[in-house]
Coordinates of C-alpha atoms in Angstrom, one line a residue:
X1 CA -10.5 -27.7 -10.8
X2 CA -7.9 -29.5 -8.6
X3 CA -9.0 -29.9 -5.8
X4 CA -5.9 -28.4 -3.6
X5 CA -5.9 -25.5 -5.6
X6 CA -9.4 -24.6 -4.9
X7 CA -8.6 -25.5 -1.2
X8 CA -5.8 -22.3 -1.6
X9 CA -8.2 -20.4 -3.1
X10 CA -11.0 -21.3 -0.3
X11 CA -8.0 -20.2 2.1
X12 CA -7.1 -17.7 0.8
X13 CA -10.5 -16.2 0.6
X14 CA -10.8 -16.7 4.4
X15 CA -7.9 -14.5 5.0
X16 CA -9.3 -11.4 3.1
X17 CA -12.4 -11.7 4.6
X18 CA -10.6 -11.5 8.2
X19 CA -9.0 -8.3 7.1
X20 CA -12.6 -6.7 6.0
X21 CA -13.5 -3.9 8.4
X22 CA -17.1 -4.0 6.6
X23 CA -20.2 -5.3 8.0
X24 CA -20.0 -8.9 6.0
X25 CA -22.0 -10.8 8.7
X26 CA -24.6 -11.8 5.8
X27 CA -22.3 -12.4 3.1
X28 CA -20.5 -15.5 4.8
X29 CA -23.8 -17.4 4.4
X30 CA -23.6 -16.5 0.7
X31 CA -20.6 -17.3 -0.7
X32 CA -18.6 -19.8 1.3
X33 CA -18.7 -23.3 1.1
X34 CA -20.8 -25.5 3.3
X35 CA -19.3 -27.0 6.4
X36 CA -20.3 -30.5 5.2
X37 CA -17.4 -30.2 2.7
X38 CA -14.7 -28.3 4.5
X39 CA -12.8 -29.0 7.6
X40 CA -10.3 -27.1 9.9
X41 CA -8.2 -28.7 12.9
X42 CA -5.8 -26.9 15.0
X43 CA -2.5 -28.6 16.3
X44 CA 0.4 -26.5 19.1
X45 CA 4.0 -27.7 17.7
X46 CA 6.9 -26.9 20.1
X47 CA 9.7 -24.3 18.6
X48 CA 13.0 -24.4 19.5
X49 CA 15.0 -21.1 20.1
X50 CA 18.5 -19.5 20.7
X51 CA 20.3 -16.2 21.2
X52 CA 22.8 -15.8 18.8
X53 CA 25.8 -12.5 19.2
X54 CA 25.4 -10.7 15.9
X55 CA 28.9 -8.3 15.2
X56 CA 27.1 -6.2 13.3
X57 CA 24.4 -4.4 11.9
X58 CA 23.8 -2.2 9.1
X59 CA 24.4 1.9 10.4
X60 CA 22.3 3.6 7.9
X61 CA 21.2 5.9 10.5
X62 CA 21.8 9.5 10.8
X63 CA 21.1 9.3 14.3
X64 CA 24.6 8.5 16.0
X65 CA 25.5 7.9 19.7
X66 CA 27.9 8.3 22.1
X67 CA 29.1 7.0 25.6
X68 CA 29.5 3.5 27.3
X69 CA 27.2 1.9 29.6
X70 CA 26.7 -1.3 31.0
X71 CA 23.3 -3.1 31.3
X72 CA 23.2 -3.6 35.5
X73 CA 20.8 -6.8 34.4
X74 CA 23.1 -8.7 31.9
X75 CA 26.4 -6.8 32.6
X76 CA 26.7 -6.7 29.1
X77 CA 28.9 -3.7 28.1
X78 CA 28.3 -1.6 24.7
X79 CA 31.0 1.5 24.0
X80 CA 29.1 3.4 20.8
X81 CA 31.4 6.2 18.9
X82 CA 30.7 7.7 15.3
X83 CA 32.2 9.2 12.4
X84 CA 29.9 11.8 10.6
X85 CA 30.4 14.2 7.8
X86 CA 29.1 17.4 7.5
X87 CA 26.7 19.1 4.8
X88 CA 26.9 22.8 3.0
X89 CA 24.2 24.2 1.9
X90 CA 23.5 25.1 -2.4
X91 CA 24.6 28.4 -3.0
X92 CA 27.0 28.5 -0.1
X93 CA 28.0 32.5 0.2
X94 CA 30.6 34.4 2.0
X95 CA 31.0 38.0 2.4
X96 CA 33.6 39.1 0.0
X97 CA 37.1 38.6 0.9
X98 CA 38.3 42.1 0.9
X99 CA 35.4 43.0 3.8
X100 CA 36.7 40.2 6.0
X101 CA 39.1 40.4 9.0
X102 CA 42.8 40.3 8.7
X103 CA 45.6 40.3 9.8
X104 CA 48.8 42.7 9.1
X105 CA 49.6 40.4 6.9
X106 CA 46.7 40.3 4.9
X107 CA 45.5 37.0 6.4
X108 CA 42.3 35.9 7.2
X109 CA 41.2 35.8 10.8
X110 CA 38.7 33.4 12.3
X111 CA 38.0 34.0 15.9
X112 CA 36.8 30.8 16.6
X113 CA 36.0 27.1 15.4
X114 CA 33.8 24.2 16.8
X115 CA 31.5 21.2 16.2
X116 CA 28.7 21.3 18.8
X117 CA 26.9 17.6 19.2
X118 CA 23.1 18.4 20.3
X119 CA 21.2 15.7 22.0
X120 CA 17.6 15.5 23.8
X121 CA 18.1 12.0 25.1
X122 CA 20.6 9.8 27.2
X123 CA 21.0 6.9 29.1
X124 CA 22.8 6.4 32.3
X125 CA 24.4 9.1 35.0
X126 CA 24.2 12.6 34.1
X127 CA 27.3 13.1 35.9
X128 CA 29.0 10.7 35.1
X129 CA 32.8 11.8 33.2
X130 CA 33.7 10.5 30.0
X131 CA 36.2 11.5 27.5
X132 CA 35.9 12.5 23.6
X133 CA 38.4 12.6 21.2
X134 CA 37.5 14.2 17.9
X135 CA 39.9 13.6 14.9
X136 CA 39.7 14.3 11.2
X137 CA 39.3 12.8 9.1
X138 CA 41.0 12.5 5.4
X139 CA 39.8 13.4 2.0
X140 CA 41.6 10.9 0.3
X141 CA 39.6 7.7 2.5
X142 CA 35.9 9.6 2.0
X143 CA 33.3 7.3 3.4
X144 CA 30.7 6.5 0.4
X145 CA 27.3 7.3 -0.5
X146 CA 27.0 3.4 -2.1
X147 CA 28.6 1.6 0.0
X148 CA 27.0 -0.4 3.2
X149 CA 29.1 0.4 6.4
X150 CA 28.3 -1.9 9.2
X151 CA 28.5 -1.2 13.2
X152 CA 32.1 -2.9 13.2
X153 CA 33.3 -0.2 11.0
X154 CA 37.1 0.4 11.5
X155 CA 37.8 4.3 11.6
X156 CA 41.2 3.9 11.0
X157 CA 40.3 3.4 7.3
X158 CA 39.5 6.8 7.0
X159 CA 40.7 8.8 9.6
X160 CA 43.9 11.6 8.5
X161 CA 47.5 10.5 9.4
X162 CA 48.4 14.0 8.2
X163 CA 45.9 16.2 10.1
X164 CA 46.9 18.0 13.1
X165 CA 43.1 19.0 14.1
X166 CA 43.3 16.3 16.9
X167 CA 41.5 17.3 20.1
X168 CA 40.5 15.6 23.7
X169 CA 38.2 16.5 26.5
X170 CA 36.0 15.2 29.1
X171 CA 32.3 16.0 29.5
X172 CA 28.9 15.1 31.7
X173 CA 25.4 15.3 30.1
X174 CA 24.7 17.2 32.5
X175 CA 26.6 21.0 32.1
X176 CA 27.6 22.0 35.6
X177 CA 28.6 25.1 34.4
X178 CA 24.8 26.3 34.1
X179 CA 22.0 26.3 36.6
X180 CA 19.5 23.6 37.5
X181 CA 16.6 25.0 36.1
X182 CA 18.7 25.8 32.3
X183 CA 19.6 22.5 32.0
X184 CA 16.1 20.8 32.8
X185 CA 14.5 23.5 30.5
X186 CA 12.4 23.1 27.4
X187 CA 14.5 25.6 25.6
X188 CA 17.8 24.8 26.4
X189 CA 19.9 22.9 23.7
X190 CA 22.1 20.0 25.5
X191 CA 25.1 19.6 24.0
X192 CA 28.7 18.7 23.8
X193 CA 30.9 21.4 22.6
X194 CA 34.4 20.5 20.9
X195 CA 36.5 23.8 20.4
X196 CA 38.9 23.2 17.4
X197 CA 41.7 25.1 16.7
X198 CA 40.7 28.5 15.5
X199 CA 43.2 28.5 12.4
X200 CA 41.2 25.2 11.3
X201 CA 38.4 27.8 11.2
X202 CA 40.8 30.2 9.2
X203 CA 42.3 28.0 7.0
X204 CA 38.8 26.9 6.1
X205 CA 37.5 30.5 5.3
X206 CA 41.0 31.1 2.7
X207 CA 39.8 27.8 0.9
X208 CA 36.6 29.4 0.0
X209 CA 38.4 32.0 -1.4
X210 CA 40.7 30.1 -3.2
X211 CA 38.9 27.8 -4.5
X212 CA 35.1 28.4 -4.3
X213 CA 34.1 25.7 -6.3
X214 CA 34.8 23.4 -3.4
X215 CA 32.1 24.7 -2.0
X216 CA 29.2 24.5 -4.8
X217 CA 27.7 21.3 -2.9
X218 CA 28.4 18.5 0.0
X219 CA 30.4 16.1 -2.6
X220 CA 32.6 19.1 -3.5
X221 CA 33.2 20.0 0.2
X222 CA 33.4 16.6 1.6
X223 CA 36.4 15.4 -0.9
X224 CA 38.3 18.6 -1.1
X225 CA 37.6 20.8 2.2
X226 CA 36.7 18.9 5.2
X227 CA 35.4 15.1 4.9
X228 CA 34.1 15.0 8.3
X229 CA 35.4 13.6 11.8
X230 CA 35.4 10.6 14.1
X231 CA 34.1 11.1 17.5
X232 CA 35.6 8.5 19.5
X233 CA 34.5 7.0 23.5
X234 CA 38.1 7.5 24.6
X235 CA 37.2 6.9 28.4
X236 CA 34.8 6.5 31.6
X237 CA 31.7 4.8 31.6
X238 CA 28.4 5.7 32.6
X239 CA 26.3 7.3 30.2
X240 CA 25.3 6.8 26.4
X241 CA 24.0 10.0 24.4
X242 CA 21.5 10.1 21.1
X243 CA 22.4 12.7 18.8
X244 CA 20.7 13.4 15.5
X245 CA 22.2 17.1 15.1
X246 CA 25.5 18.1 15.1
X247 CA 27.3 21.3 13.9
X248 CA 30.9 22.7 12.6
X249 CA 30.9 26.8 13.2
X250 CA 33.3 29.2 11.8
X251 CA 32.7 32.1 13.6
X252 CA 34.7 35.4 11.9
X253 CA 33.9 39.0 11.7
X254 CA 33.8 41.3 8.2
X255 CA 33.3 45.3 7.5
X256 CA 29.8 46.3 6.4
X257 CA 27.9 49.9 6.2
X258 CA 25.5 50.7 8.8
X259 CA 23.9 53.8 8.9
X260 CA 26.1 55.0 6.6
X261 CA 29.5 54.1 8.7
X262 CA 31.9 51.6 8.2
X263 CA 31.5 49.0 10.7
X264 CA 32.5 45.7 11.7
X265 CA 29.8 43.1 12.6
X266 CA 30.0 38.8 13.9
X267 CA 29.3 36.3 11.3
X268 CA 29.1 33.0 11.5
X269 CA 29.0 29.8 9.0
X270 CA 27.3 26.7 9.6
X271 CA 27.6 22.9 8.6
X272 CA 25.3 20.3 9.7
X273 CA 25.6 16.8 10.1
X274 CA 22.3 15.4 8.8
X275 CA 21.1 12.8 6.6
X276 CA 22.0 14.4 3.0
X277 CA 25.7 13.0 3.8
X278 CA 26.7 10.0 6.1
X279 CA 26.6 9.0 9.9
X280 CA 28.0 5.7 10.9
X281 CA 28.0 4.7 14.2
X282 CA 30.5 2.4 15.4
X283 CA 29.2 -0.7 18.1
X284 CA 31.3 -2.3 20.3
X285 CA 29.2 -4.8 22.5
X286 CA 31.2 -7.4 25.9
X287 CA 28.6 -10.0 26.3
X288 CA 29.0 -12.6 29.3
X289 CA 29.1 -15.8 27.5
X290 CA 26.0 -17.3 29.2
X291 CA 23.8 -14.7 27.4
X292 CA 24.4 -17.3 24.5
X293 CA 24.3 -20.2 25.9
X294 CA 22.1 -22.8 23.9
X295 CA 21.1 -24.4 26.9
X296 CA 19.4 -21.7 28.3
X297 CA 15.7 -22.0 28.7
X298 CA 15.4 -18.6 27.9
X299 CA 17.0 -16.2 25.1
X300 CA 17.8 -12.4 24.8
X301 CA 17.1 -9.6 22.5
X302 CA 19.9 -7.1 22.7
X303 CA 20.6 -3.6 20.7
X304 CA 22.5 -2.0 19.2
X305 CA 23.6 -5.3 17.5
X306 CA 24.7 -7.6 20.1
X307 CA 21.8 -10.2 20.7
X308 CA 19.1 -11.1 17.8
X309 CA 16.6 -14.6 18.8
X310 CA 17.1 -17.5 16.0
X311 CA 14.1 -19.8 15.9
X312 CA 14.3 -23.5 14.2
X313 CA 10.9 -24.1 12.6
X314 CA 9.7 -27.5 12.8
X315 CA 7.9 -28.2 9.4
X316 CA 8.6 -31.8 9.1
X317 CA 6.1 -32.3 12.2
X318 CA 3.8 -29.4 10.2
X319 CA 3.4 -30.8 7.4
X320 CA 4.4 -34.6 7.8
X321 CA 2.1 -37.2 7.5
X322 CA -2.0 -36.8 6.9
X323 CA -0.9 -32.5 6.8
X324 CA 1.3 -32.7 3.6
X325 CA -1.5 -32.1 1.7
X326 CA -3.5 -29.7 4.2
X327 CA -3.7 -26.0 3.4
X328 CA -2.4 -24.3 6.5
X329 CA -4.8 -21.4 7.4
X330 CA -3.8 -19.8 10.8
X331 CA -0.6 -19.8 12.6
X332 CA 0.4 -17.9 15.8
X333 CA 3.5 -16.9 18.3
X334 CA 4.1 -15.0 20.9
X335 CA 7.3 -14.3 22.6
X336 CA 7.0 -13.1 26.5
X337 CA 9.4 -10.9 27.9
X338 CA 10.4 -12.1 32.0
X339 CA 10.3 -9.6 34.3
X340 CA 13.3 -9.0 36.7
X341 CA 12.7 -8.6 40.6
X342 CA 15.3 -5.7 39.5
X343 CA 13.9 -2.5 39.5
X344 CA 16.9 -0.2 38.9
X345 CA 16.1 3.0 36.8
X346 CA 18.8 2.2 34.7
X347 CA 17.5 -1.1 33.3
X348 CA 17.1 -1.2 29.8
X349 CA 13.7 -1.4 28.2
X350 CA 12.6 -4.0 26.5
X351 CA 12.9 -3.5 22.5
X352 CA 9.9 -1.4 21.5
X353 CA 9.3 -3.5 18.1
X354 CA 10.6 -6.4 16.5
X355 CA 11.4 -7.9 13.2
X356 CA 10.4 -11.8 12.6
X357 CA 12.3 -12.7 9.5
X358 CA 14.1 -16.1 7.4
X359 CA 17.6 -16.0 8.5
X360 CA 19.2 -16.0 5.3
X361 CA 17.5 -12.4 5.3
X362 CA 18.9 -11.4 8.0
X363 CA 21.5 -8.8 6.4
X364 CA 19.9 -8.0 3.1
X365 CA 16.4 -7.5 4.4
X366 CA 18.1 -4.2 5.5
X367 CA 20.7 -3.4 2.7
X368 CA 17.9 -3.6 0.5
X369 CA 15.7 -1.7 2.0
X370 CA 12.8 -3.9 2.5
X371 CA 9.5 -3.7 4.3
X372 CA 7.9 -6.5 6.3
X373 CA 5.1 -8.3 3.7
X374 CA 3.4 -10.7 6.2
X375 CA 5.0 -13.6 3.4
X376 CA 8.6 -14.3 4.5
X377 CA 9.2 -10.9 7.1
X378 CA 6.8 -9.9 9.5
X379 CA 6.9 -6.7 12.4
X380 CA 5.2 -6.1 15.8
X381 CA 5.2 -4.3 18.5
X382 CA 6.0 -4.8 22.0
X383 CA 2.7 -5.3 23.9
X384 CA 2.9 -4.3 27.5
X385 CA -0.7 -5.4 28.1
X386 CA 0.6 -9.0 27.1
X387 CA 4.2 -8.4 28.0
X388 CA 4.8 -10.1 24.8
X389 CA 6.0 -9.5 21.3
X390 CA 3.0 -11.5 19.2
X391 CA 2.8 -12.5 15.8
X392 CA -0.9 -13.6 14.9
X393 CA -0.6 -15.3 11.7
X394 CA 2.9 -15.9 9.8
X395 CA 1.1 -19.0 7.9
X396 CA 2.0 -17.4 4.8
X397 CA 5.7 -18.2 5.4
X398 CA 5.1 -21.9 7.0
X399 CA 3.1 -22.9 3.6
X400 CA 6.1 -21.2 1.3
X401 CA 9.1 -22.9 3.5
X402 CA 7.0 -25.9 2.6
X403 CA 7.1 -25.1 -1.4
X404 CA 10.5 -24.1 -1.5
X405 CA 11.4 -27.2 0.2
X406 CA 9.5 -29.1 -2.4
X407 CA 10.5 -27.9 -5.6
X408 CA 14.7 -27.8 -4.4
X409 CA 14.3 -31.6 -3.1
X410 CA 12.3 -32.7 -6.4
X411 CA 9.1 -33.8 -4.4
X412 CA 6.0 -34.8 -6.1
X413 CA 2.6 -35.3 -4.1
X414 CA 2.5 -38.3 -5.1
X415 CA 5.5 -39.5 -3.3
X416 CA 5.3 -42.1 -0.3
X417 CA 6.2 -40.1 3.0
X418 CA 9.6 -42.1 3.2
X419 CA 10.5 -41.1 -0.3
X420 CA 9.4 -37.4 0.9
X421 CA 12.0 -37.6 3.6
X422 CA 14.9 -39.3 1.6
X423 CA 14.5 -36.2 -0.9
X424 CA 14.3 -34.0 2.0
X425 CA 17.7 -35.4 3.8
X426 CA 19.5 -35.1 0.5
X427 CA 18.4 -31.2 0.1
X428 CA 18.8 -30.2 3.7
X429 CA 22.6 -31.5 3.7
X430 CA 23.7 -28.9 1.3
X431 CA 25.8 -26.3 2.9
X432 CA 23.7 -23.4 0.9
X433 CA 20.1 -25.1 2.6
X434 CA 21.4 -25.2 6.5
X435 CA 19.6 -22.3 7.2
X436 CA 16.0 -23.4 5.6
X437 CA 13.6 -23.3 8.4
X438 CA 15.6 -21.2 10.8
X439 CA 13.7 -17.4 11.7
X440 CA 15.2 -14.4 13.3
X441 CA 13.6 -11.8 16.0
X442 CA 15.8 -8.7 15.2
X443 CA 15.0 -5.5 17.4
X444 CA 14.3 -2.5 14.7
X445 CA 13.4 0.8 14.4
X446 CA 10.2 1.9 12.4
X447 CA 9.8 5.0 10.6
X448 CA 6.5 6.0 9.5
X449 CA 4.5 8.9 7.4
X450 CA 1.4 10.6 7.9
X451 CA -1.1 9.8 4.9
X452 CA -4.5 12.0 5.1
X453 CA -7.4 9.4 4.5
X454 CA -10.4 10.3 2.6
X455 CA -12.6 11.5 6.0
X456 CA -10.0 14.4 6.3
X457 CA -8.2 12.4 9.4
X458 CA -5.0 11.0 8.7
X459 CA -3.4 7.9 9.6
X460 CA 0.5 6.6 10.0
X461 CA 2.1 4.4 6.8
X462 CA 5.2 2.1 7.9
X463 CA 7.9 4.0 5.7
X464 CA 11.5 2.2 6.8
X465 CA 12.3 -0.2 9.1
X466 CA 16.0 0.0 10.4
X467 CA 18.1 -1.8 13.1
X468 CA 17.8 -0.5 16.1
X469 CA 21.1 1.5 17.2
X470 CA 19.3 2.4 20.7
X471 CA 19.9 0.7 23.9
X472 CA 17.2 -1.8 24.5
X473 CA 17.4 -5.4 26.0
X474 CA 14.8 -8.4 26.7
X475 CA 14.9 -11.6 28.5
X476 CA 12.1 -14.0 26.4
X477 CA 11.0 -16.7 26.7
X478 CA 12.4 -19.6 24.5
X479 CA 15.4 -22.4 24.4
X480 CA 15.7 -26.0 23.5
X481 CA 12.8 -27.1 25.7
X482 CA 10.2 -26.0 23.0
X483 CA 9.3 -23.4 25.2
X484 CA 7.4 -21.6 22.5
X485 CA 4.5 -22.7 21.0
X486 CA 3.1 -22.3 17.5
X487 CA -0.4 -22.5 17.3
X488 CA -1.0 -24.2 13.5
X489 CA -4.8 -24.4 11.9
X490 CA -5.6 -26.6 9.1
X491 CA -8.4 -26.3 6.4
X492 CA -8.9 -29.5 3.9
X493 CA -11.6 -30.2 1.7
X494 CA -13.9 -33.6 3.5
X495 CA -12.7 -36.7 1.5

């Protein structure tokens, strides 16, 4: 057997064993090879880093926000608004038309009409004033189910230049109108009420009637009935709201028997905004210009969008020289976060976890759904016994940047280590290779299940992994000093 494929093999056997949670303190003795034939070294390789501004970032979220702050750290200023359309249930049902409210002339009456954007969490002043405005938006421009919006979406694509359901107000988080102890209560819904004209509601009700089949399913109600509306940050600054609930009421009232008498009764009909139809929030980030600054010796994570962490591997000095040939076993980073002297309670906090991933996967890693392998994308989470985000071994990826390298550049192992580079020079130059060792830390959002193990406890699966949308920021450590340090072990067979 060649004897670099058994070295692979010999590594790769090490690796499993690590991940064991078995007793296997006897089996080592057994069945791997003697140290007279096999030898590890460990080398610390400096890594160069930068912040980069990202525009964008996929919006697949059906959790939107709202509001515009500005981090008192970095000064940075984000402004989030959203656009969202609204769901109707299967087997949507009215009363009939004839037992509904009209008027003399036989038209129907809705006494009232609003969307109502629910939220548990914000960020910022709960007194601070900012102002909505909430326009509709047109069923000829429907956003799409197929179709990947980004954070930069324009609204104007799709909002109604015919519409006159236009409306503005102001609003707090907090509602002054109630008492203390409602609004700090468990059971009290926060939310944002936007009245819309009551003949919206109305008009609404008459195209059931007329048309019912426009309300069999969301598609049907979306294109032909009401394709949603865009929720725009029209002023102030202060406060940023999470919503993951919205709702458009009709509220109308109908004849019905009770007791035997003719009597008239409140109804109400209720859309959602959830995750069977779309959400996009839009992102508008100001960041000073020094948060991007190559020279810093220091780089940022920022969300939502904003700042991501691009890393330059260096796998010439990896695997140059006596290493070419070297199976790389073990390799480790760790990214600190500084701590300000700033103890505001508006600070941001520090992304709570972290995608490392090639930078040509930057974008598609999410449009496509992925999850991390530990091969070319890995994920953490933020220690804050560490006060570091750590990655203990992405030596999968070093060893396949290595192969890829190889095989596009046409280098054999037999090659002298100045022909290895001349290949190399001539690869690297293409325009479609500039990005071949370069990594990103991306601030994301996990989503995980709850599997039942075989013991009858259960345990939580990594489902999706989004961008974070939230407000998060982190000062780590990094910059063109070789800062961080990667922490490479060897294994080679003993000449």
């Amino acid at each position: 057997m060649n004897k670099h494929l058994l070295l692979s093999l010999f590594a790769l056997l090490l690796a499993s064993l690590a991940a064991c949670t078995d007793d296997t303190g006897t089996l080592g003795g057994d069945i791997m090879p003697s140290n007279n034939f096999v030898e590890t070294s460990a080398q610390v390789f400096k890594v160069n880093s930068k912040a980069i501004g990202v525009d964008s970032v996929l919006a697949n979220t059906s959790t939107c926000y709202l509001g515009s702050i500005i981090d008192p750290q970095t000064r940075a200023k984000t402004t989030c608004d959203f656009l969202a359309q609204f769901n109707i249930f299967e087997n949507f049902a009215l009363p009939a038309r004839t037992s509904m409210v009209q008027d003399d002339n036989g038209n129907l009456i809705a006494d009232s009409c609003d969307i109502r954007i629910y939220f548990d969490s914000y960020y910022g002043d709960s007194l601070a004033t900012m102002k909505l405005s909430v326009q509709e938006l047109d069923t000829a421009k429907v956003m799409k189910e197929n179709v990947n919006y980004y954070t930069n979406i324009d609204p104007q694509d799709f909002v109604s230049t015919t519409s006159n359901v236009k409306k503005e107000l102001t609003y707090t988080v907090k509602d002054l109108a109630r008492s203390e102890s409602v609004n700090s209560g468990t059971t009290y819904y926060r939310s944002v009420v936007v009245k819309l004209p009551a003949a919206y509601g109305a008009w609404m009700l008459e195209k059931y009637y007329q048309h019912p089949e426009y309300f069999k399913n969301s598609y049907q109600f979306i294109h032909h009935v009401c394709p949603g509306f865009y929720f725009k940050t029209a002023g102030g600054i202060g406060s940023m709201l999470q919503t993951s609930m919205m709702a458009m009421n009709v509220y109308f009232r109908y004849h019905t028997t009770i007791a035997g008498k003719d009597s008239i009764v409140d109804g109400m009909q209720r859309m959602g905004a959830t995750e069977e139809v779309l959400q996009n929030t839009r992102v508008s980030n100001k960041v000073p210009a020094e948060m991007t600054d190559p020279a810093n010796e220091y780089t940022y994570l920022k969300s939502p969008s904003g700042i991501f962490t691009e890393l330059t591997l260096p796998i010439d000095e990896i695997t140059a020289g006596e290493h070419y040939t070297d199976s790389i076993s073990g390799a480790s980073i760790s990214f600190r976060r500084f701590i300000g002297n700033d103890n505001s309670a508006y600070n941001l906090p520090a992304p709570a976890a972290v995608l490392l991933v090639r930078k040509k996967e930057m974008f598609s890693f999410f449009e496509n759904g992925k999850l991390p392998d530990s091969n070319t994308s890995y994920f953490t989470l933020f220690t804050t016994s560490k006060n570091a985000y750590q990655f203990t071994n992405i030596s999968r990826l070093l060893t396949i940047i290595k192969q890829e390298r190889d095989a596009g550049a046409g280098v054999e192992v037999s090659d002298t280590e100045e022909q290895r580079q001349a290949k190399y020079a001539a690869w690297e130059a293409k325009e479609e290779n500039k990005d071949w060792n370069k990594l990103v830390l991306i601030p994301v959002k996990p989503e995980y299940s709850s599997l039942a193990t075989s013991t009858g406890s259960s345990t939580n699966v990594l489902q999706r992994v989004r961008n974070e949308l939230g407000l998060s920021s982190a000062k780590i450590e990094g910059g063109p000093g070789g800062n961080l340090k990667l922490n490479v072990v060897y294994t080679k067979f003993k000449e």
